[in-house]
Coordinates of C-alpha atoms and ligand atoms in Angstrom, one line a residue:
Chain A
M1 CA -6.9 -28.0 9.9
S2 CA -10.0 -26.0 9.1
I3 CA -11.0 -22.8 10.8
R4 CA -13.5 -23.2 13.6
N5 CA -16.8 -21.7 12.5
F6 CA -17.8 -18.3 13.8
T7 CA -20.4 -15.6 13.2
Y8 CA -19.2 -12.8 10.9
L9 CA -20.4 -9.4 12.0
E10 CA -20.3 -6.5 9.6
P11 CA -20.5 -3.1 11.3
K12 CA -21.1 0.0 9.1
T13 CA -19.3 2.5 11.3
L14 CA -16.4 2.3 13.8
K15 CA -18.8 3.2 16.6
E16 CA -20.9 0.2 15.7
A17 CA -17.8 -2.0 15.6
L18 CA -16.8 -0.7 19.1
S19 CA -20.2 -1.6 20.6
M20 CA -20.1 -5.1 19.0
H21 CA -16.6 -5.6 20.4
A22 CA -17.8 -4.4 23.9
E23 CA -20.9 -6.7 23.7
H24 CA -19.0 -9.9 22.8
G25 CA -15.9 -9.1 24.7
T26 CA -13.2 -11.8 24.6
K27 CA -15.4 -13.9 22.4
S28 CA -14.8 -11.5 19.5
N29 CA -11.9 -10.5 17.3
I30 CA -11.4 -7.6 14.9
L31 CA -10.7 -8.4 11.3
A32 CA -8.9 -5.7 9.3
G33 CA -6.6 -7.0 6.5
G34 CA -6.7 -10.6 7.9
T35 CA -3.2 -11.5 7.0
D36 CA -2.2 -12.3 10.7
L37 CA -5.7 -13.0 12.0
L38 CA -6.5 -15.8 9.5
I39 CA -3.3 -17.6 10.3
K40 CA -4.1 -17.5 14.0
L41 CA -7.6 -18.8 13.3
R42 CA -6.3 -21.5 11.1
H43 CA -3.8 -22.7 13.8
H44 CA -6.6 -22.4 16.4
S45 CA -4.4 -20.2 18.5
I46 CA -7.5 -18.0 18.9
Q47 CA -11.1 -19.4 18.7
P48 CA -13.5 -16.5 18.7
D49 CA -17.3 -17.0 18.3
F50 CA -17.6 -13.6 16.5
I51 CA -15.4 -11.9 13.9
I52 CA -16.0 -8.2 13.5
G53 CA -15.0 -7.3 9.9
L54 CA -14.0 -3.7 9.3
N55 CA -14.1 -4.2 5.6
S56 CA -17.5 -2.6 4.9
I57 CA -16.9 0.6 6.9
P58 CA -16.6 3.4 4.4
K59 CA -13.8 5.9 4.4
I60 CA -11.5 4.6 7.0
D61 CA -8.6 3.8 4.7
Y62 CA -7.5 7.5 4.3
I63 CA -4.0 8.8 4.2
K64 CA -4.3 12.6 4.4
L65 CA -2.5 15.8 5.5
Q66 CA -4.3 17.8 8.2
D67 CA -2.9 20.6 10.4
G68 CA 0.7 19.8 9.8
E69 CA 0.2 16.1 10.5
L70 CA -0.4 13.0 8.3
A71 CA -3.4 11.0 9.4
I72 CA -3.4 7.3 8.4
G73 CA -6.8 5.6 8.8
T74 CA -7.2 2.1 10.3
M75 CA -7.9 0.3 7.0
A76 CA -5.1 1.9 5.0
K77 CA -3.3 -0.9 3.2
L78 CA 0.5 -1.4 3.2
S79 CA 0.4 -1.1 -0.6
A80 CA -1.3 2.3 -0.3
I81 CA 1.5 3.4 2.1
V82 CA 4.1 2.4 -0.4
E83 CA 2.5 4.4 -3.2
N84 CA 1.3 7.6 -1.4
T85 CA 3.3 10.7 -2.5
E86 CA 3.0 12.5 0.8
I87 CA 4.6 9.5 2.6
I88 CA 7.3 9.2 -0.1
N89 CA 8.1 12.9 0.3
H90 CA 7.9 13.4 4.0
F91 CA 8.3 9.9 5.5
P92 CA 10.6 8.0 3.1
A93 CA 11.7 5.5 5.7
L94 CA 8.1 4.4 6.3
A95 CA 7.5 4.1 2.5
H96 CA 10.7 2.0 2.3
A97 CA 9.8 -0.2 5.3
A98 CA 6.2 -0.8 3.9
S99 CA 7.6 -1.7 0.5
V100 CA 9.8 -4.5 1.9
T101 CA 7.1 -5.8 4.3
A102 CA 6.1 -9.4 3.3
T103 CA 5.0 -9.9 -0.3
V104 CA 2.9 -8.1 -2.9
Q105 CA -0.2 -10.1 -2.0
I106 CA 0.2 -9.5 1.7
R107 CA 0.8 -5.7 1.1
N108 CA -2.4 -5.6 -1.0
M109 CA -4.3 -7.1 1.9
G110 CA -2.6 -6.1 5.2
T111 CA -3.0 -2.7 6.9
L112 CA -0.3 -0.6 8.5
I113 CA -2.2 -0.3 11.7
G114 CA -2.9 -4.0 11.9
N115 CA 0.8 -4.7 11.4
I116 CA 1.6 -2.4 14.4
C117 CA -1.2 -3.7 16.6
N118 CA 0.1 -7.2 16.3
A119 CA 3.2 -5.9 18.1
S120 CA 5.6 -8.4 16.7
P121 CA 9.0 -7.5 18.0
S122 CA 10.2 -7.3 14.4
A123 CA 7.2 -5.5 12.8
D124 CA 8.9 -3.9 9.9
N125 CA 7.0 -0.7 10.1
A126 CA 7.3 0.1 13.8
T127 CA 10.8 1.5 13.7
P128 CA 10.1 4.2 11.0
L129 CA 6.9 5.2 12.9
L130 CA 8.9 5.5 16.1
V131 CA 11.5 7.8 14.6
Y132 CA 8.7 10.0 13.1
D133 CA 7.1 10.4 16.6
A134 CA 3.8 8.8 15.5
K135 CA 0.8 9.0 17.9
V136 CA -1.8 6.3 18.2
V137 CA -5.5 7.4 18.4
I138 CA -7.4 4.8 20.3
L139 CA -11.2 4.6 20.4
N140 CA -13.2 3.0 23.2
N141 CA -16.7 3.3 24.7
V142 CA -15.7 5.7 27.4
E143 CA -13.3 8.3 26.0
N144 CA -10.9 8.3 23.2
R145 CA -7.2 8.5 24.0
E146 CA -4.0 9.4 22.3
I147 CA -0.7 7.8 23.1
N148 CA 2.8 8.1 21.7
L149 CA 4.0 5.0 19.8
D150 CA 7.0 4.6 22.1
K151 CA 4.6 3.9 24.9
F152 CA 2.3 1.6 22.9
F153 CA 4.2 -1.7 23.0
T154 CA 4.4 -3.6 26.2
G155 CA 5.8 -7.0 25.1
P156 CA 5.9 -9.5 22.3
G157 CA 2.5 -9.4 20.8
K158 CA 1.3 -7.1 23.5
T159 CA 0.3 -3.4 23.5
V160 CA -1.5 -1.0 25.8
L161 CA -4.7 -1.7 23.9
E162 CA -7.4 -2.9 26.3
Q163 CA -10.3 -5.2 25.7
G164 CA -12.8 -3.6 23.4
E165 CA -10.5 -0.8 22.1
I166 CA -9.8 -0.1 18.4
V167 CA -7.1 2.0 16.9
K168 CA -8.7 4.7 14.8
E169 CA -5.7 6.3 13.2
F170 CA -2.0 7.2 13.4
L171 CA -1.0 10.9 13.5
I172 CA 2.5 11.7 12.3
P173 CA 3.8 15.3 12.5
I174 CA 5.5 16.5 9.3
P175 CA 9.2 16.8 10.0
S176 CA 11.0 20.1 9.8
K177 CA 12.8 21.1 6.6
L178 CA 16.4 20.0 7.2
T179 CA 15.4 16.5 8.1
G180 CA 16.5 13.1 6.7
S181 CA 15.6 9.6 7.6
S182 CA 16.4 6.1 6.7
Y183 CA 15.3 2.4 7.1
Q184 CA 17.7 -0.5 7.0
K185 CA 16.9 -4.2 7.3
V186 CA 18.5 -7.6 7.0
S187 CA 16.6 -10.8 6.6
T188 CA 17.1 -14.3 5.0
R189 CA 14.4 -14.7 2.4
S190 CA 15.4 -11.3 1.0
K191 CA 12.6 -8.9 1.1
V192 CA 9.8 -11.3 1.9
D193 CA 10.8 -12.5 5.3
I194 CA 10.1 -10.9 8.6
A195 CA 13.1 -8.7 9.5
G196 CA 16.1 -10.4 11.2
V197 CA 17.1 -7.0 12.4
C198 CA 15.8 -3.6 11.3
V199 CA 16.9 0.0 12.2
S200 CA 15.4 3.4 11.4
A201 CA 17.0 6.7 12.0
L202 CA 16.1 10.4 11.7
I203 CA 18.4 13.4 11.8
S204 CA 17.3 17.1 11.8
L205 CA 19.9 19.9 11.3
D206 CA 19.8 23.6 12.0
K207 CA 21.2 26.2 9.6
D208 CA 24.7 25.8 11.1
G209 CA 24.7 22.1 10.4
K210 CA 24.3 21.0 14.0
I211 CA 22.0 18.2 14.9
T212 CA 18.8 19.5 16.6
K213 CA 16.9 16.3 16.7
A214 CA 17.9 12.6 16.4
R215 CA 16.0 9.4 16.5
I216 CA 17.2 5.8 16.4
A217 CA 14.8 2.9 16.6
L218 CA 15.5 -0.9 16.5
G219 CA 13.3 -3.8 15.6
A220 CA 13.7 -7.5 16.3
V221 CA 16.4 -7.1 18.9
A222 CA 14.3 -6.6 22.1
P223 CA 10.9 -7.8 23.3
T224 CA 9.4 -4.9 21.5
P225 CA 10.5 -2.4 18.9
I226 CA 12.5 0.2 20.9
R227 CA 14.0 3.7 20.7
V228 CA 17.6 4.1 21.8
Y229 CA 17.2 7.3 23.8
K230 CA 20.8 7.3 25.1
A231 CA 22.3 7.2 21.6
E232 CA 19.9 9.9 20.4
E233 CA 20.9 12.2 23.3
I234 CA 24.7 12.1 22.5
L235 CA 24.0 13.3 19.0
I236 CA 22.1 16.5 20.0
G237 CA 24.0 19.8 19.4
K238 CA 26.9 18.0 17.6
I239 CA 28.2 18.5 14.1
P240 CA 27.4 15.2 12.4
G241 CA 30.4 13.0 11.5
I242 CA 31.7 9.4 11.4
E243 CA 33.0 9.5 14.9
I244 CA 29.9 10.6 16.7
F245 CA 27.8 8.3 14.5
S246 CA 30.0 5.3 15.4
E247 CA 29.6 6.1 19.0
A248 CA 25.9 6.2 18.7
A249 CA 25.9 3.0 16.8
K250 CA 27.9 1.3 19.6
I251 CA 25.4 2.5 22.2
A252 CA 22.6 1.1 20.1
K253 CA 24.4 -2.2 20.0
E254 CA 24.8 -2.2 23.8
E255 CA 21.2 -1.3 24.4
S256 CA 19.8 -4.1 22.2
S257 CA 19.0 -7.4 23.9
P258 CA 18.3 -9.8 21.0
I259 CA 17.5 -13.5 21.3
S260 CA 18.7 -16.4 19.0
D261 CA 15.9 -17.9 16.9
M262 CA 15.5 -19.6 13.6
R263 CA 16.1 -16.3 11.8
S264 CA 19.4 -15.2 13.3
S265 CA 21.7 -15.7 16.3
A266 CA 21.8 -13.1 19.1
D267 CA 25.5 -12.3 18.4
Y268 CA 24.8 -11.7 14.7
R269 CA 21.9 -9.5 15.5
K270 CA 23.9 -7.4 17.9
A271 CA 26.7 -7.0 15.3
M272 CA 24.1 -6.0 12.7
V273 CA 22.5 -3.4 15.0
E274 CA 25.8 -1.5 15.0
V275 CA 26.3 -1.8 11.2
L276 CA 22.7 -0.9 10.3
T277 CA 22.6 2.0 12.8
L278 CA 25.7 3.5 11.3
R279 CA 24.2 3.1 7.8
A280 CA 20.9 4.6 8.8
L281 CA 22.5 7.6 10.4
N282 CA 24.7 8.2 7.4
E283 CA 21.9 7.9 5.0
S284 CA 19.7 10.2 7.1
L285 CA 22.4 12.8 7.1
E286 CA 22.8 12.7 3.4
S287 CA 19.1 13.2 2.7
A288 CA 18.9 15.9 5.4
K289 CA 21.7 17.9 3.6
K290 CA 19.8 17.6 0.3
K291 CA 16.8 19.4 1.6
Chain B
M1 CA -58.5 -38.4 16.6
I2 CA -56.6 -37.8 13.4
S3 CA -58.5 -38.9 10.3
V4 CA -56.9 -41.0 7.6
S5 CA -56.9 -38.0 5.2
E6 CA -55.1 -35.8 7.8
K7 CA -52.5 -38.5 8.3
F8 CA -52.0 -38.6 4.5
Y9 CA -51.4 -34.8 4.5
F10 CA -48.9 -35.0 7.3
Y11 CA -47.1 -37.7 5.4
Y12 CA -47.3 -35.8 2.2
F13 CA -46.0 -32.5 3.7
Y14 CA -43.3 -34.3 5.5
H15 CA -41.9 -35.8 2.3
V16 CA -42.3 -32.7 0.2
F17 CA -40.6 -30.4 2.7
K18 CA -38.1 -32.7 4.5
H19 CA -35.4 -31.5 2.1
Y20 CA -36.3 -27.9 2.9
F21 CA -36.2 -28.6 6.7
S22 CA -32.7 -30.2 6.6
I23 CA -31.3 -27.2 4.7
Q24 CA -32.9 -24.9 7.3
Q25 CA -31.2 -26.9 10.1
I26 CA -27.8 -26.4 8.5
G27 CA -28.7 -22.7 8.2
I28 CA -29.1 -22.5 12.0
M29 CA -25.6 -23.8 12.3
S30 CA -24.6 -20.5 10.8
K31 CA -24.1 -21.3 7.2
V32 CA -24.9 -18.3 5.2
K33 CA -25.6 -17.5 1.5
V34 CA -22.7 -15.8 -0.2
T35 CA -22.9 -14.3 -3.6
L36 CA -19.6 -14.0 -5.4
K37 CA -18.7 -12.4 -8.8
V38 CA -16.0 -14.6 -10.3
N39 CA -14.7 -13.8 -13.8
G40 CA -17.8 -11.8 -14.5
D41 CA -20.2 -14.6 -13.5
L42 CA -22.4 -14.5 -10.4
Y43 CA -22.3 -17.6 -8.1
E44 CA -24.3 -18.4 -5.0
A45 CA -23.3 -20.9 -2.3
A46 CA -24.4 -21.7 1.2
V47 CA -21.2 -21.9 3.3
N48 CA -19.8 -21.7 6.8
Q49 CA -18.9 -18.1 7.6
S50 CA -15.4 -19.2 8.5
K51 CA -14.8 -20.6 5.0
T52 CA -11.9 -18.9 3.0
L53 CA -12.3 -17.7 -0.5
V54 CA -10.0 -20.4 -1.9
E55 CA -12.0 -23.2 -0.2
V56 CA -15.3 -21.8 -1.6
L57 CA -13.8 -21.4 -5.1
R58 CA -12.5 -25.0 -5.2
E59 CA -15.1 -26.9 -3.1
D60 CA -18.4 -25.1 -3.8
L61 CA -17.8 -23.4 -7.2
Q62 CA -15.6 -26.2 -8.6
L63 CA -13.1 -23.6 -9.8
V64 CA -10.1 -25.7 -9.0
G65 CA -7.5 -23.8 -11.0
T66 CA -6.6 -21.8 -7.9
K67 CA -4.3 -24.0 -5.7
I68 CA -3.9 -24.4 -2.0
G69 CA -0.4 -24.7 -0.6
C70 CA 0.6 -23.3 2.8
Q71 CA -2.7 -21.6 3.8
T72 CA -0.6 -19.1 5.7
G73 CA 0.2 -16.5 3.0
D74 CA 3.7 -17.7 2.3
C75 CA 3.6 -19.6 -1.0
G76 CA 1.3 -17.7 -3.3
A77 CA -0.3 -20.8 -4.9
C78 CA -3.7 -19.3 -4.0
T79 CA -3.2 -15.9 -5.6
I80 CA -6.2 -14.4 -7.3
L81 CA -7.2 -10.8 -8.2
L82 CA -9.7 -9.0 -6.0
N83 CA -10.8 -5.7 -7.6
G84 CA -7.6 -6.0 -9.8
K85 CA -5.2 -6.5 -6.9
S86 CA -3.4 -9.7 -6.2
V87 CA -4.3 -11.3 -2.8
C88 CA -3.9 -14.6 -1.1
S89 CA -7.4 -16.3 -1.3
C90 CA -6.3 -18.5 1.6
L91 CA -6.3 -15.5 3.9
T92 CA -9.5 -13.9 2.6
L93 CA -12.9 -15.0 3.9
A94 CA -15.4 -15.8 1.2
I95 CA -17.9 -13.6 3.0
E96 CA -15.6 -10.6 2.7
A97 CA -15.2 -11.1 -1.0
Q98 CA -18.8 -10.3 -1.8
N99 CA -19.5 -7.2 -3.9
K100 CA -16.0 -7.4 -5.3
E101 CA -14.6 -8.4 -8.7
I102 CA -12.9 -11.7 -8.3
T103 CA -10.5 -12.9 -11.1
T104 CA -9.1 -16.4 -11.1
I105 CA -6.8 -18.3 -13.5
E106 CA -10.0 -19.6 -15.2
G107 CA -11.0 -16.1 -16.2
I108 CA -7.9 -14.4 -17.7
A109 CA -8.1 -15.9 -21.3
K110 CA -10.7 -14.2 -23.4
S111 CA -12.5 -17.5 -24.3
G112 CA -12.1 -20.8 -22.6
E113 CA -10.3 -22.1 -25.7
E114 CA -7.2 -20.0 -26.2
L115 CA -4.6 -19.0 -23.7
H116 CA -3.8 -15.6 -22.2
I117 CA -0.5 -14.1 -23.5
I118 CA 1.1 -14.8 -20.1
Q119 CA -0.1 -18.4 -20.1
E120 CA 1.2 -18.9 -23.6
A121 CA 4.6 -17.5 -22.7
F122 CA 4.8 -19.9 -19.6
V123 CA 4.1 -22.8 -21.9
N124 CA 6.5 -21.8 -24.7
E125 CA 9.4 -20.8 -22.3
G126 CA 9.2 -24.0 -20.3
A127 CA 8.3 -22.1 -17.2
I128 CA 6.0 -25.0 -16.0
Q129 CA 7.2 -28.2 -14.6
C130 CA 4.8 -29.8 -12.1
G131 CA 2.6 -26.8 -12.6
Y132 CA 1.4 -26.4 -9.0
C133 CA 2.7 -22.9 -8.6
T134 CA 1.7 -21.8 -12.1
P135 CA -1.8 -20.4 -11.6
G136 CA -0.5 -18.2 -8.7
M137 CA 2.6 -17.2 -10.7
V138 CA 0.4 -16.2 -13.7
M139 CA -1.9 -14.2 -11.5
S140 CA 1.0 -12.3 -9.9
A141 CA 2.5 -11.7 -13.3
K142 CA -0.8 -10.4 -14.5
H143 CA -1.1 -8.0 -11.5
L144 CA 2.4 -6.7 -12.4
L145 CA 1.8 -6.3 -16.2
D146 CA -1.5 -4.7 -15.7
K147 CA 0.3 -1.8 -13.9
N148 CA 3.7 -1.9 -15.6
T149 CA 4.0 -3.3 -19.1
T150 CA 7.8 -2.8 -19.3
P151 CA 9.1 -4.2 -16.0
T152 CA 12.9 -4.8 -15.5
E153 CA 14.1 -8.2 -14.4
L154 CA 14.4 -6.9 -10.9
E155 CA 10.9 -5.7 -10.9
I156 CA 9.7 -9.0 -12.2
R157 CA 11.6 -10.9 -9.5
Q158 CA 10.2 -8.5 -6.8
A159 CA 6.6 -8.9 -8.2
L160 CA 6.9 -12.7 -8.0
S161 CA 8.7 -12.8 -4.6
G162 CA 5.4 -13.9 -3.0
N163 CA 5.2 -17.0 -5.1
L164 CA 7.3 -20.1 -4.4
C165 CA 8.2 -22.7 -7.0
R166 CA 9.9 -25.9 -6.0
C167 CA 10.7 -27.1 -9.5
T168 CA 11.9 -24.5 -12.1
G169 CA 14.5 -22.4 -10.3
Y170 CA 12.6 -19.3 -11.4
A171 CA 14.8 -18.4 -14.4
R172 CA 12.4 -19.6 -16.9
I173 CA 9.4 -18.1 -15.1
V174 CA 11.2 -14.7 -15.2
K175 CA 11.9 -15.2 -18.9
A176 CA 8.3 -16.1 -19.6
V177 CA 7.1 -12.8 -17.9
Q178 CA 9.7 -10.9 -20.0
V179 CA 8.4 -12.5 -23.2
A180 CA 4.8 -11.9 -22.2
S181 CA 5.5 -8.2 -21.6
E182 CA 7.2 -7.9 -25.0
K183 CA 4.2 -9.5 -26.6
I184 CA 1.8 -7.2 -24.8
N185 CA 3.7 -4.2 -26.0
Q186 CA 3.8 -5.5 -29.5
S187 CA 0.1 -6.0 -29.6
V188 CA -0.4 -2.5 -28.2
T189 CA 1.8 -0.9 -30.9
E190 CA 0.1 -3.0 -33.7
K191 CA -3.2 -1.5 -32.7
Ligands
LIG301 S1 -2.0 -21.2 0.1 FE1 -2.3 -19.1 0.1 S2 -0.3 -18.3 0.2 FE2 0.0 -20.5 0.3
LIG302 S1 6.4 -25.8 -11.5 FE1 6.4 -27.1 -9.8 S2 6.2 -25.7 -8.1 FE2 6.5 -24.4 -9.8

């Protein structure tokens, strides 16, 4: 099946892209890395008259530290996320997740922000971004807005993004010193496949070794990537250990609501949530202690 | 009244320019001219804006070394290098690939005659059966060895995990990449 013909528009700034998107409305789609969009075009699940390619806009693929935050630009490729030293140092779970997203070729093409905007329930990179409290900076023609990532997803393939809006960047606060984090995943075609289940965790300790901050996020076990607030809460103020971690992992399992599909059965997914949550918490603790 | 000579001119102009008019008409149906730099050579083609790079390489430029498999980014048969990075040419629009260095399987050997070290290793190690996956495999291997001339077996397997082969069972392909990496290192130390 060949792709239905369209007109390719090539804005030179994000502002220009926004006004093109506003002008052509639902008849237009934004093209960043193209790894998801081209498949949709090929299967005719979308049939736009205009494609707005962000490829020629200069300097929007940045990954940079500013005011205690890491800013990731809209065209930053997954392969750049994997190799960036700031991300490896401060956000190892994100570097790990990006490194096991799809294949070498897809990582060389696909963008982190595109991966998140497609809002697949299993999006590999959503769970680490959730535990790092990432914020989404959204551009539109009226006024820009900022929203926390845990409020960004609204359903499978759905986000709060409205017609005509474009995500400019993600802002991720640098975690405090005694913080560790981890990403865990199971899938069938080893690293290549979309995650069957994935879990990220983050633990911050105070000087006495008590937990001051905890984050647990699950992918592919609910309509959207989710945080498990209940499990996070019971960890706060506690001395970390196998018992309290197991309890948190049980809650994570209960809070998940997976479906059965070609990748895994619901029961298997639930069981894996518990196992992976425990692993992620243990690994987070280990790396928090090392710092 | 139109005179005989005027009639002649109409007729004359019509025939001289009809080819031109028909090209123009296709142009109105949103074909555009794309200029692609493939293996160092510049090519021009008038194509639909929706055409993917692999379609243009094969259908318009007759560079049929690059293969089409799934067209969804899963099999890697269409792998090429874009500014030195391996990408799926089935998920890249030709129009987006302008002003970039495109390298295909046809362009990796120094001359058209001999083979690249990686190609040679694939032949010698029996890493080719039907050969359909081979161009993509070789391009992925090149992408790896350009960055890392001493990859471990695991690194080779990871680097090739975006390329599917239905024939060989991969063992010989991995071996071929190992042999190629040794050869590359030898030729570096000899110099
Ligand atoms: S044809 Fe491009 S990845 Fe299969
Ligand atoms: S040799 Fe036949 S697909 Fe690989």
